[in-house]
Amino acid sequence: MFLFGLILLVSSCKKDPEPVDPDNPGQEQPGGGGNNGTSSLPCAGKDLKIQSFLFTLTEDASGEETGGDLVDEFPECAKDDRIRFEKSGKISGSEGSNVCPPDEEPDTEVPVPVNSLWSYNAQNKTFKMYEEGKANEAVVWKVDEVSSSSLKISITEKSEGYTTKIVLSLKQ
């Protein structure tokens, strides 16, 4: 699924500073179970569509900004795709009614990895996505807004004189 693959690809540089061990009951568990302030994600189990995928690159020295809404760059057939954060902690996705024909698939098409997981910590306002068995490589997002029908998360990365910020808004 194009959208999910793009989310993981764009945000894959941000790594969890501390390894997360799903087998350790004192840490977060997929789906928000466990201790340390974790709780269930209010919009878990619902099909969410990307409303906006804002990408901003700022040159630290000059303050010059570039970027925009990456949804504008998605192929039309991918704009109605859905992402579901299952209550079990697995991530799934589906194409909307506007299915991309096999011969017109976007070059950047990346299927939803079969073993992708998520976790949510309400106390720390963090949302993590990772492949099963690779929790120590989790992409850690800040939760800006969450409700039973929407999720807005952001990630900021500083590197070599630039600051990159991504804000992802999903809605039912």
PDB file of C-alpha atoms in Angstrom, residues 49-114:
ATOM      1  CA  LYS A  49      -7.479   7.942   5.741  1.00  0.00           C
ATOM      2  CA  ILE A  50      -4.566  10.347   5.414  1.00  0.00           C
ATOM      3  CA  GLN A  51      -5.937  13.901   5.414  1.00  0.00           C
ATOM      4  CA  SER A  52      -2.555  15.611   5.206  1.00  0.00           C
ATOM      5  CA  PHE A  53       1.093  14.593   5.226  1.00  0.00           C
ATOM      6  CA  LEU A  54       2.990  17.850   5.747  1.00  0.00           C
ATOM      7  CA  PHE A  55       6.732  17.821   5.144  1.00  0.00           C
ATOM      8  CA  THR A  56       8.883  20.839   6.011  1.00  0.00           C
ATOM      9  CA  LEU A  57      12.650  21.164   5.568  1.00  0.00           C
ATOM     10  CA  THR A  58      14.234  24.193   7.236  1.00  0.00           C
ATOM     11  CA  GLU A  59      17.827  25.316   6.753  1.00  0.00           C
ATOM     12  CA  ASP A  60      18.937  26.084  10.294  1.00  0.00           C
ATOM     13  CA  ALA A  61      21.368  28.904   9.392  1.00  0.00           C
ATOM     14  CA  SER A  62      19.042  30.930   7.145  1.00  0.00           C
ATOM     15  CA  GLY A  63      15.645  29.787   8.377  1.00  0.00           C
ATOM     16  CA  GLU A  64      14.618  29.161   4.751  1.00  0.00           C
ATOM     17  CA  GLU A  65      11.753  26.660   4.550  1.00  0.00           C
ATOM     18  CA  THR A  66      10.654  24.327   1.787  1.00  0.00           C
ATOM     19  CA  GLY A  67       8.041  21.615   1.726  1.00  0.00           C
ATOM     20  CA  GLY A  68       4.353  21.065   1.375  1.00  0.00           C
ATOM     21  CA  ASP A  69       1.603  18.509   1.652  1.00  0.00           C
ATOM     22  CA  LEU A  70       2.831  15.207   0.241  1.00  0.00           C
ATOM     23  CA  VAL A  71      -0.779  14.048  -0.241  1.00  0.00           C
ATOM     24  CA  ASP A  72      -0.791  16.347  -3.285  1.00  0.00           C
ATOM     25  CA  GLU A  73       1.931  14.118  -4.788  1.00  0.00           C
ATOM     26  CA  PHE A  74       0.088  10.816  -4.203  1.00  0.00           C
ATOM     27  CA  PRO A  75      -1.378   9.115  -7.273  1.00  0.00           C
ATOM     28  CA  GLU A  76      -5.158   9.604  -7.412  1.00  0.00           C
ATOM     29  CA  CYS A  77      -5.705   5.887  -6.921  1.00  0.00           C
ATOM     30  CA  ALA A  78      -3.798   5.979  -3.599  1.00  0.00           C
ATOM     31  CA  LYS A  79      -5.502   8.994  -2.041  1.00  0.00           C
ATOM     32  CA  ASP A  80      -8.408   6.977  -0.640  1.00  0.00           C
ATOM     33  CA  ASP A  81      -6.305   4.138   0.838  1.00  0.00           C
ATOM     34  CA  ARG A  82      -6.924   3.296   4.500  1.00  0.00           C
ATOM     35  CA  ILE A  83      -4.677   2.440   7.441  1.00  0.00           C
ATOM     36  CA  ARG A  84      -5.936   0.497  10.451  1.00  0.00           C
ATOM     37  CA  PHE A  85      -4.144   0.268  13.774  1.00  0.00           C
ATOM     38  CA  GLU A  86      -5.599  -3.007  15.013  1.00  0.00           C
ATOM     39  CA  LYS A  87      -6.342  -3.278  18.739  1.00  0.00           C
ATOM     40  CA  SER A  88      -3.933  -6.232  18.808  1.00  0.00           C
ATOM     41  CA  GLY A  89      -1.081  -3.873  17.885  1.00  0.00           C
ATOM     42  CA  LYS A  90      -0.782  -4.930  14.243  1.00  0.00           C
ATOM     43  CA  ILE A  91      -0.952  -2.427  11.387  1.00  0.00           C
ATOM     44  CA  SER A  92      -3.046  -3.234   8.339  1.00  0.00           C
ATOM     45  CA  GLY A  93      -4.184  -1.320   5.321  1.00  0.00           C
ATOM     46  CA  SER A  94      -6.592  -1.470   2.434  1.00  0.00           C
ATOM     47  CA  GLU A  95      -7.128   0.250  -0.860  1.00  0.00           C
ATOM     48  CA  GLY A  96     -10.139   2.473  -1.118  1.00  0.00           C
ATOM     49  CA  SER A  97     -12.688   2.241  -3.907  1.00  0.00           C
ATOM     50  CA  ASN A  98     -10.264   3.910  -6.338  1.00  0.00           C
ATOM     51  CA  VAL A  99      -7.910   0.926  -6.799  1.00  0.00           C
ATOM     52  CA  CYS A 100      -4.667   1.417  -8.723  1.00  0.00           C
ATOM     53  CA  PRO A 101      -4.643  -0.813 -11.825  1.00  0.00           C
ATOM     54  CA  PRO A 102      -1.734  -3.306 -11.689  1.00  0.00           C
ATOM     55  CA  ASP A 103      -0.151  -1.826 -14.820  1.00  0.00           C
ATOM     56  CA  GLU A 104      -0.365   1.710 -13.382  1.00  0.00           C
ATOM     57  CA  GLU A 105       0.982   1.049  -9.894  1.00  0.00           C
ATOM     58  CA  PRO A 106       3.156   3.922  -8.663  1.00  0.00           C
ATOM     59  CA  ASP A 107       6.914   3.257  -8.773  1.00  0.00           C
ATOM     60  CA  THR A 108       7.052   3.992  -5.052  1.00  0.00           C
ATOM     61  CA  GLU A 109       4.383   1.400  -4.193  1.00  0.00           C
ATOM     62  CA  VAL A 110       5.376  -0.367  -0.990  1.00  0.00           C
ATOM     63  CA  PRO A 111       2.999  -2.916   0.524  1.00  0.00           C
ATOM     64  CA  VAL A 112       2.106  -2.771   4.190  1.00  0.00           C
ATOM     65  CA  PRO A 113       4.779  -4.923   5.818  1.00  0.00           C
ATOM     66  CA  VAL A 114       3.085  -8.091   7.043  1.00  0.00           C
TER      67      VAL A 114
END
